[in-house]
Amino acid sequence: MKTFAGPVLFLDRSDINTDEIIAANYLAELPKQELTSHLFENLKIDGFNPKTDIAGKKVIITKENFGCGSESEHAPWALEVNGINTVVAPTFAKAFRKDMFANNLMAIEIDRKSLADMFRTFSDKDTECKVVLNDDGTAKVKLIAGSLSKSYQFNVDDAQKALFAKD
């Protein structure tokens, strides 16, 4: 069973588009593996530095409409080659979410109330995440920072269930 887990990168902004995930000028000229150093280099969020904040992160928690803009399969590739296996957001651009699953990456839509609690409780802490598919078919995002731990339920769909089943 495939696991979706790891240290969390909080990106406190809505409408992060595919050109901010990976700049369009790299799409034709670089092979997939060489996208690594260019992830989020054009993303502007106060306090965010792509050169120091991405390394070692496996999960992104962010705001609405992640992956909007130009359709680009390269955006999920850039996440994948950086070791990111999961993105949690209230909504995704439809094509981007589809491309995430096509690359065996988890795209979790979580309700806005839970997302607000995640940011309020964990965004200023070193946080680990584990996505859990329960035996009864329900699913949760579990966040852990030191002795603090909270779980957030989400609706799991067939595409997500299929990802868990992969090795």
JSON list of C-alpha atoms in Angstrom, two decimals:
[
{"chain": "A", "resi": 1, "resn": "MET", "atom": "CA", "xyz": [0.00, 0.00, 0.00]},
{"chain": "A", "resi": 2, "resn": "LYS", "atom": "CA", "xyz": [1.38, 3.41, -1.00]},
{"chain": "A", "resi": 3, "resn": "THR", "atom": "CA", "xyz": [1.80, 5.99, 1.76]},
{"chain": "A", "resi": 4, "resn": "PHE", "atom": "CA", "xyz": [1.28, 9.72, 1.54]},
{"chain": "A", "resi": 5, "resn": "ALA", "atom": "CA", "xyz": [3.12, 11.43, 4.35]},
{"chain": "A", "resi": 6, "resn": "GLY", "atom": "CA", "xyz": [5.98, 13.66, 5.40]},
{"chain": "A", "resi": 7, "resn": "PRO", "atom": "CA", "xyz": [6.99, 17.14, 6.52]},
{"chain": "A", "resi": 8, "resn": "VAL", "atom": "CA", "xyz": [4.54, 19.90, 5.57]},
{"chain": "A", "resi": 9, "resn": "LEU", "atom": "CA", "xyz": [5.06, 23.11, 3.59]},
{"chain": "A", "resi": 10, "resn": "PHE", "atom": "CA", "xyz": [2.28, 25.62, 4.29]},
{"chain": "A", "resi": 11, "resn": "LEU", "atom": "CA", "xyz": [1.61, 28.00, 1.40]},
{"chain": "A", "resi": 12, "resn": "ASP", "atom": "CA", "xyz": [-0.79, 30.66, 2.65]},
{"chain": "A", "resi": 13, "resn": "ARG", "atom": "CA", "xyz": [-2.26, 31.86, -0.62]},
{"chain": "A", "resi": 14, "resn": "SER", "atom": "CA", "xyz": [-5.15, 31.07, -2.97]},
{"chain": "A", "resi": 15, "resn": "ASP", "atom": "CA", "xyz": [-4.91, 30.77, -6.75]},
{"chain": "A", "resi": 16, "resn": "ILE", "atom": "CA", "xyz": [-1.34, 29.48, -6.99]},
{"chain": "A", "resi": 17, "resn": "ASN", "atom": "CA", "xyz": [-1.12, 28.87, -10.72]},
{"chain": "A", "resi": 18, "resn": "THR", "atom": "CA", "xyz": [0.87, 26.40, -12.78]},
{"chain": "A", "resi": 19, "resn": "ASP", "atom": "CA", "xyz": [3.30, 29.12, -13.92]},
{"chain": "A", "resi": 20, "resn": "GLU", "atom": "CA", "xyz": [4.10, 29.81, -10.27]},
{"chain": "A", "resi": 21, "resn": "ILE", "atom": "CA", "xyz": [4.57, 26.10, -9.60]},
{"chain": "A", "resi": 22, "resn": "ILE", "atom": "CA", "xyz": [7.01, 25.83, -12.52]},
{"chain": "A", "resi": 23, "resn": "ALA", "atom": "CA", "xyz": [7.77, 28.71, -14.88]},
{"chain": "A", "resi": 24, "resn": "ALA", "atom": "CA", "xyz": [6.70, 28.15, -18.49]},
{"chain": "A", "resi": 25, "resn": "ASN", "atom": "CA", "xyz": [10.16, 28.95, -19.85]},
{"chain": "A", "resi": 26, "resn": "TYR", "atom": "CA", "xyz": [11.47, 25.64, -18.41]},
{"chain": "A", "resi": 27, "resn": "LEU", "atom": "CA", "xyz": [8.82, 23.42, -19.93]},
{"chain": "A", "resi": 28, "resn": "ALA", "atom": "CA", "xyz": [10.32, 22.92, -23.37]},
{"chain": "A", "resi": 29, "resn": "GLU", "atom": "CA", "xyz": [13.99, 23.07, -22.54]},
{"chain": "A", "resi": 30, "resn": "LEU", "atom": "CA", "xyz": [14.47, 20.95, -19.42]},
{"chain": "A", "resi": 31, "resn": "PRO", "atom": "CA", "xyz": [13.93, 17.22, -18.84]},
{"chain": "A", "resi": 32, "resn": "LYS", "atom": "CA", "xyz": [11.69, 16.24, -15.94]},
{"chain": "A", "resi": 33, "resn": "GLN", "atom": "CA", "xyz": [14.48, 15.67, -13.38]},
{"chain": "A", "resi": 34, "resn": "GLU", "atom": "CA", "xyz": [15.99, 19.09, -14.01]},
{"chain": "A", "resi": 35, "resn": "LEU", "atom": "CA", "xyz": [12.80, 20.86, -12.92]},
{"chain": "A", "resi": 36, "resn": "THR", "atom": "CA", "xyz": [13.81, 20.26, -9.29]},
{"chain": "A", "resi": 37, "resn": "SER", "atom": "CA", "xyz": [15.61, 23.53, -8.62]},
{"chain": "A", "resi": 38, "resn": "HIS", "atom": "CA", "xyz": [12.90, 25.65, -10.27]},
{"chain": "A", "resi": 39, "resn": "LEU", "atom": "CA", "xyz": [9.86, 24.65, -8.17]},
{"chain": "A", "resi": 40, "resn": "PHE", "atom": "CA", "xyz": [7.97, 27.74, -6.94]},
{"chain": "A", "resi": 41, "resn": "GLU", "atom": "CA", "xyz": [10.81, 30.09, -7.93]},
{"chain": "A", "resi": 42, "resn": "ASN", "atom": "CA", "xyz": [8.23, 32.66, -9.17]},
{"chain": "A", "resi": 43, "resn": "LEU", "atom": "CA", "xyz": [5.86, 32.24, -6.21]},
{"chain": "A", "resi": 44, "resn": "LYS", "atom": "CA", "xyz": [5.46, 35.41, -4.15]},
{"chain": "A", "resi": 45, "resn": "ILE", "atom": "CA", "xyz": [4.29, 34.88, -0.56]},
{"chain": "A", "resi": 46, "resn": "ASP", "atom": "CA", "xyz": [5.58, 36.98, 2.34]},
{"chain": "A", "resi": 47, "resn": "GLY", "atom": "CA", "xyz": [8.21, 35.00, 4.24]},
{"chain": "A", "resi": 48, "resn": "PHE", "atom": "CA", "xyz": [8.47, 32.22, 1.63]},
{"chain": "A", "resi": 49, "resn": "ASN", "atom": "CA", "xyz": [11.87, 31.41, 0.14]},
{"chain": "A", "resi": 50, "resn": "PRO", "atom": "CA", "xyz": [11.87, 28.58, -2.41]},
{"chain": "A", "resi": 51, "resn": "LYS", "atom": "CA", "xyz": [15.60, 28.03, -2.03]},
{"chain": "A", "resi": 52, "resn": "THR", "atom": "CA", "xyz": [15.30, 27.19, 1.69]},
{"chain": "A", "resi": 53, "resn": "ASP", "atom": "CA", "xyz": [11.66, 26.30, 2.42]},
{"chain": "A", "resi": 54, "resn": "ILE", "atom": "CA", "xyz": [11.02, 23.38, 0.02]},
{"chain": "A", "resi": 55, "resn": "ALA", "atom": "CA", "xyz": [13.87, 20.98, 0.78]},
{"chain": "A", "resi": 56, "resn": "GLY", "atom": "CA", "xyz": [12.67, 17.85, 2.57]},
{"chain": "A", "resi": 57, "resn": "LYS", "atom": "CA", "xyz": [8.97, 18.73, 2.36]},
{"chain": "A", "resi": 58, "resn": "LYS", "atom": "CA", "xyz": [6.60, 16.00, 1.16]},
{"chain": "A", "resi": 59, "resn": "VAL", "atom": "CA", "xyz": [3.17, 17.57, 1.71]},
{"chain": "A", "resi": 60, "resn": "ILE", "atom": "CA", "xyz": [1.80, 20.99, 0.75]},
{"chain": "A", "resi": 61, "resn": "ILE", "atom": "CA", "xyz": [-1.15, 22.53, 2.56]},
{"chain": "A", "resi": 62, "resn": "THR", "atom": "CA", "xyz": [-2.52, 25.56, 0.74]},
{"chain": "A", "resi": 63, "resn": "LYS", "atom": "CA", "xyz": [-5.60, 27.62, -0.09]},
{"chain": "A", "resi": 64, "resn": "GLU", "atom": "CA", "xyz": [-8.26, 27.53, -2.84]},
{"chain": "A", "resi": 65, "resn": "ASN", "atom": "CA", "xyz": [-7.83, 26.85, -6.54]},
{"chain": "A", "resi": 66, "resn": "PHE", "atom": "CA", "xyz": [-4.34, 25.33, -6.45]},
{"chain": "A", "resi": 67, "resn": "GLY", "atom": "CA", "xyz": [-2.95, 24.58, -9.91]},
{"chain": "A", "resi": 68, "resn": "CYS", "atom": "CA", "xyz": [-5.11, 27.07, -11.81]},
{"chain": "A", "resi": 69, "resn": "GLY", "atom": "CA", "xyz": [-3.94, 28.81, -14.98]},
{"chain": "A", "resi": 70, "resn": "SER", "atom": "CA", "xyz": [-2.43, 27.20, -18.04]},
{"chain": "A", "resi": 71, "resn": "GLU", "atom": "CA", "xyz": [-2.84, 23.46, -18.24]},
{"chain": "A", "resi": 72, "resn": "SER", "atom": "CA", "xyz": [0.58, 21.96, -17.72]},
{"chain": "A", "resi": 73, "resn": "GLU", "atom": "CA", "xyz": [1.50, 18.40, -16.85]},
{"chain": "A", "resi": 74, "resn": "HIS", "atom": "CA", "xyz": [4.89, 19.81, -15.88]},
{"chain": "A", "resi": 75, "resn": "ALA", "atom": "CA", "xyz": [3.53, 21.35, -12.67]},
{"chain": "A", "resi": 76, "resn": "PRO", "atom": "CA", "xyz": [2.84, 17.95, -11.02]},
{"chain": "A", "resi": 77, "resn": "TRP", "atom": "CA", "xyz": [6.17, 16.72, -12.40]},
{"chain": "A", "resi": 78, "resn": "ALA", "atom": "CA", "xyz": [7.95, 19.57, -10.61]},
{"chain": "A", "resi": 79, "resn": "LEU", "atom": "CA", "xyz": [6.23, 18.55, -7.37]},
{"chain": "A", "resi": 80, "resn": "GLU", "atom": "CA", "xyz": [7.07, 14.88, -7.93]},
{"chain": "A", "resi": 81, "resn": "VAL", "atom": "CA", "xyz": [10.79, 15.39, -8.65]},
{"chain": "A", "resi": 82, "resn": "ASN", "atom": "CA", "xyz": [11.01, 17.44, -5.45]},
{"chain": "A", "resi": 83, "resn": "GLY", "atom": "CA", "xyz": [9.59, 14.53, -3.44]},
{"chain": "A", "resi": 84, "resn": "ILE", "atom": "CA", "xyz": [6.21, 16.10, -2.79]},
{"chain": "A", "resi": 85, "resn": "ASN", "atom": "CA", "xyz": [3.57, 13.38, -2.73]},
{"chain": "A", "resi": 86, "resn": "THR", "atom": "CA", "xyz": [0.47, 15.19, -1.45]},
{"chain": "A", "resi": 87, "resn": "VAL", "atom": "CA", "xyz": [-1.27, 18.55, -1.78]},
{"chain": "A", "resi": 88, "resn": "VAL", "atom": "CA", "xyz": [-4.14, 19.48, 0.55]},
{"chain": "A", "resi": 89, "resn": "ALA", "atom": "CA", "xyz": [-6.42, 22.37, -0.49]},
{"chain": "A", "resi": 90, "resn": "PRO", "atom": "CA", "xyz": [-10.13, 23.22, -0.48]},
{"chain": "A", "resi": 91, "resn": "THR", "atom": "CA", "xyz": [-10.22, 23.21, -4.30]},
{"chain": "A", "resi": 92, "resn": "PHE", "atom": "CA", "xyz": [-7.97, 22.44, -7.26]},
{"chain": "A", "resi": 93, "resn": "ALA", "atom": "CA", "xyz": [-8.07, 23.34, -10.91]},
{"chain": "A", "resi": 94, "resn": "LYS", "atom": "CA", "xyz": [-9.75, 20.34, -12.55]},
{"chain": "A", "resi": 95, "resn": "ALA", "atom": "CA", "xyz": [-6.98, 19.60, -15.09]},
{"chain": "A", "resi": 96, "resn": "PHE", "atom": "CA", "xyz": [-4.26, 19.99, -12.45]},
{"chain": "A", "resi": 97, "resn": "ARG", "atom": "CA", "xyz": [-6.00, 17.56, -10.06]},
{"chain": "A", "resi": 98, "resn": "LYS", "atom": "CA", "xyz": [-6.31, 15.02, -12.89]},
{"chain": "A", "resi": 99, "resn": "ASP", "atom": "CA", "xyz": [-2.60, 15.41, -13.71]},
{"chain": "A", "resi": 100, "resn": "MET", "atom": "CA", "xyz": [-1.73, 14.91, -10.03]},
{"chain": "A", "resi": 101, "resn": "PHE", "atom": "CA", "xyz": [-3.45, 11.50, -10.02]},
{"chain": "A", "resi": 102, "resn": "ALA", "atom": "CA", "xyz": [-1.88, 10.61, -13.38]},
{"chain": "A", "resi": 103, "resn": "ASN", "atom": "CA", "xyz": [1.52, 11.10, -11.71]},
{"chain": "A", "resi": 104, "resn": "ASN", "atom": "CA", "xyz": [0.54, 9.05, -8.61]},
{"chain": "A", "resi": 105, "resn": "LEU", "atom": "CA", "xyz": [0.34, 12.16, -6.42]},
{"chain": "A", "resi": 106, "resn": "MET", "atom": "CA", "xyz": [-2.45, 12.71, -3.91]},
{"chain": "A", "resi": 107, "resn": "ALA", "atom": "CA", "xyz": [-4.69, 15.79, -4.28]},
{"chain": "A", "resi": 108, "resn": "ILE", "atom": "CA", "xyz": [-6.95, 16.10, -1.23]},
{"chain": "A", "resi": 109, "resn": "GLU", "atom": "CA", "xyz": [-9.86, 18.50, -1.12]},
{"chain": "A", "resi": 110, "resn": "ILE", "atom": "CA", "xyz": [-10.55, 19.51, 2.48]},
{"chain": "A", "resi": 111, "resn": "ASP", "atom": "CA", "xyz": [-13.31, 21.75, 3.78]},
{"chain": "A", "resi": 112, "resn": "ARG", "atom": "CA", "xyz": [-12.45, 25.41, 4.48]},
{"chain": "A", "resi": 113, "resn": "LYS", "atom": "CA", "xyz": [-13.15, 25.14, 8.22]},
{"chain": "A", "resi": 114, "resn": "SER", "atom": "CA", "xyz": [-10.63, 22.30, 8.59]},
{"chain": "A", "resi": 115, "resn": "LEU", "atom": "CA", "xyz": [-8.12, 24.15, 6.42]},
{"chain": "A", "resi": 116, "resn": "ALA", "atom": "CA", "xyz": [-8.44, 27.27, 8.57]},
{"chain": "A", "resi": 117, "resn": "ASP", "atom": "CA", "xyz": [-7.83, 25.15, 11.68]},
{"chain": "A", "resi": 118, "resn": "MET", "atom": "CA", "xyz": [-4.77, 23.54, 10.07]},
{"chain": "A", "resi": 119, "resn": "PHE", "atom": "CA", "xyz": [-3.23, 26.94, 9.36]},
{"chain": "A", "resi": 120, "resn": "ARG", "atom": "CA", "xyz": [-4.17, 28.37, 12.77]},
{"chain": "A", "resi": 121, "resn": "THR", "atom": "CA", "xyz": [-2.87, 25.34, 14.70]},
{"chain": "A", "resi": 122, "resn": "PHE", "atom": "CA", "xyz": [0.13, 24.12, 12.70]},
{"chain": "A", "resi": 123, "resn": "SER", "atom": "CA", "xyz": [1.48, 26.60, 10.13]},
{"chain": "A", "resi": 124, "resn": "ASP", "atom": "CA", "xyz": [4.03, 28.13, 12.52]},
{"chain": "A", "resi": 125, "resn": "LYS", "atom": "CA", "xyz": [5.34, 24.72, 13.67]},
{"chain": "A", "resi": 126, "resn": "ASP", "atom": "CA", "xyz": [7.47, 21.94, 12.19]},
{"chain": "A", "resi": 127, "resn": "THR", "atom": "CA", "xyz": [4.60, 19.68, 11.17]},
{"chain": "A", "resi": 128, "resn": "GLU", "atom": "CA", "xyz": [4.40, 16.13, 9.87]},
{"chain": "A", "resi": 129, "resn": "CYS", "atom": "CA", "xyz": [1.42, 14.83, 7.93]},
{"chain": "A", "resi": 130, "resn": "LYS", "atom": "CA", "xyz": [0.07, 11.35, 7.36]},
{"chain": "A", "resi": 131, "resn": "VAL", "atom": "CA", "xyz": [-2.86, 10.60, 5.09]},
{"chain": "A", "resi": 132, "resn": "VAL", "atom": "CA", "xyz": [-4.84, 7.61, 6.36]},
{"chain": "A", "resi": 133, "resn": "LEU", "atom": "CA", "xyz": [-7.41, 5.48, 4.56]},
{"chain": "A", "resi": 134, "resn": "ASN", "atom": "CA", "xyz": [-9.44, 3.71, 7.22]},
{"chain": "A", "resi": 135, "resn": "ASP", "atom": "CA", "xyz": [-10.80, 0.16, 6.85]},
{"chain": "A", "resi": 136, "resn": "ASP", "atom": "CA", "xyz": [-14.36, 1.56, 6.70]},
{"chain": "A", "resi": 137, "resn": "GLY", "atom": "CA", "xyz": [-13.49, 3.60, 3.59]},
{"chain": "A", "resi": 138, "resn": "THR", "atom": "CA", "xyz": [-13.23, 6.95, 5.33]},
{"chain": "A", "resi": 139, "resn": "ALA", "atom": "CA", "xyz": [-10.05, 9.00, 5.18]},
{"chain": "A", "resi": 140, "resn": "LYS", "atom": "CA", "xyz": [-8.24, 11.61, 7.23]},
{"chain": "A", "resi": 141, "resn": "VAL", "atom": "CA", "xyz": [-5.30, 13.95, 7.16]},
{"chain": "A", "resi": 142, "resn": "LYS", "atom": "CA", "xyz": [-3.39, 13.64, 10.45]},
{"chain": "A", "resi": 143, "resn": "LEU", "atom": "CA", "xyz": [-1.07, 16.50, 11.40]},
{"chain": "A", "resi": 144, "resn": "ILE", "atom": "CA", "xyz": [1.55, 16.15, 14.13]},
{"chain": "A", "resi": 145, "resn": "ALA", "atom": "CA", "xyz": [3.80, 18.82, 15.66]},
{"chain": "A", "resi": 146, "resn": "GLY", "atom": "CA", "xyz": [5.64, 17.61, 18.75]},
{"chain": "A", "resi": 147, "resn": "SER", "atom": "CA", "xyz": [3.01, 16.38, 21.22]},
{"chain": "A", "resi": 148, "resn": "LEU", "atom": "CA", "xyz": [0.18, 18.13, 19.34]},
{"chain": "A", "resi": 149, "resn": "SER", "atom": "CA", "xyz": [-1.83, 15.95, 16.95]},
{"chain": "A", "resi": 150, "resn": "LYS", "atom": "CA", "xyz": [-5.12, 16.53, 15.11]},
{"chain": "A", "resi": 151, "resn": "SER", "atom": "CA", "xyz": [-6.99, 14.65, 12.41]},
{"chain": "A", "resi": 152, "resn": "TYR", "atom": "CA", "xyz": [-9.22, 16.08, 9.68]},
{"chain": "A", "resi": 153, "resn": "GLN", "atom": "CA", "xyz": [-11.72, 13.95, 7.77]},
{"chain": "A", "resi": 154, "resn": "PHE", "atom": "CA", "xyz": [-12.10, 14.23, 4.00]},
{"chain": "A", "resi": 155, "resn": "ASN", "atom": "CA", "xyz": [-14.21, 12.51, 1.37]},
{"chain": "A", "resi": 156, "resn": "VAL", "atom": "CA", "xyz": [-12.16, 9.92, -0.47]},
{"chain": "A", "resi": 157, "resn": "ASP", "atom": "CA", "xyz": [-12.99, 9.22, -4.10]},
{"chain": "A", "resi": 158, "resn": "ASP", "atom": "CA", "xyz": [-12.19, 6.26, -6.35]},
{"chain": "A", "resi": 159, "resn": "ALA", "atom": "CA", "xyz": [-9.04, 7.88, -7.80]},
{"chain": "A", "resi": 160, "resn": "GLN", "atom": "CA", "xyz": [-7.65, 8.38, -4.28]},
{"chain": "A", "resi": 161, "resn": "LYS", "atom": "CA", "xyz": [-8.50, 4.82, -3.25]},
{"chain": "A", "resi": 162, "resn": "ALA", "atom": "CA", "xyz": [-6.66, 3.56, -6.34]},
{"chain": "A", "resi": 163, "resn": "LEU", "atom": "CA", "xyz": [-3.56, 5.56, -5.37]},
{"chain": "A", "resi": 164, "resn": "PHE", "atom": "CA", "xyz": [-3.49, 4.01, -1.90]},
{"chain": "A", "resi": 165, "resn": "ALA", "atom": "CA", "xyz": [-3.63, 0.54, -3.48]},
{"chain": "A", "resi": 166, "resn": "LYS", "atom": "CA", "xyz": [-0.48, 1.12, -5.57]},
{"chain": "A", "resi": 167, "resn": "ASP", "atom": "CA", "xyz": [2.97, 0.12, -4.39]}
]
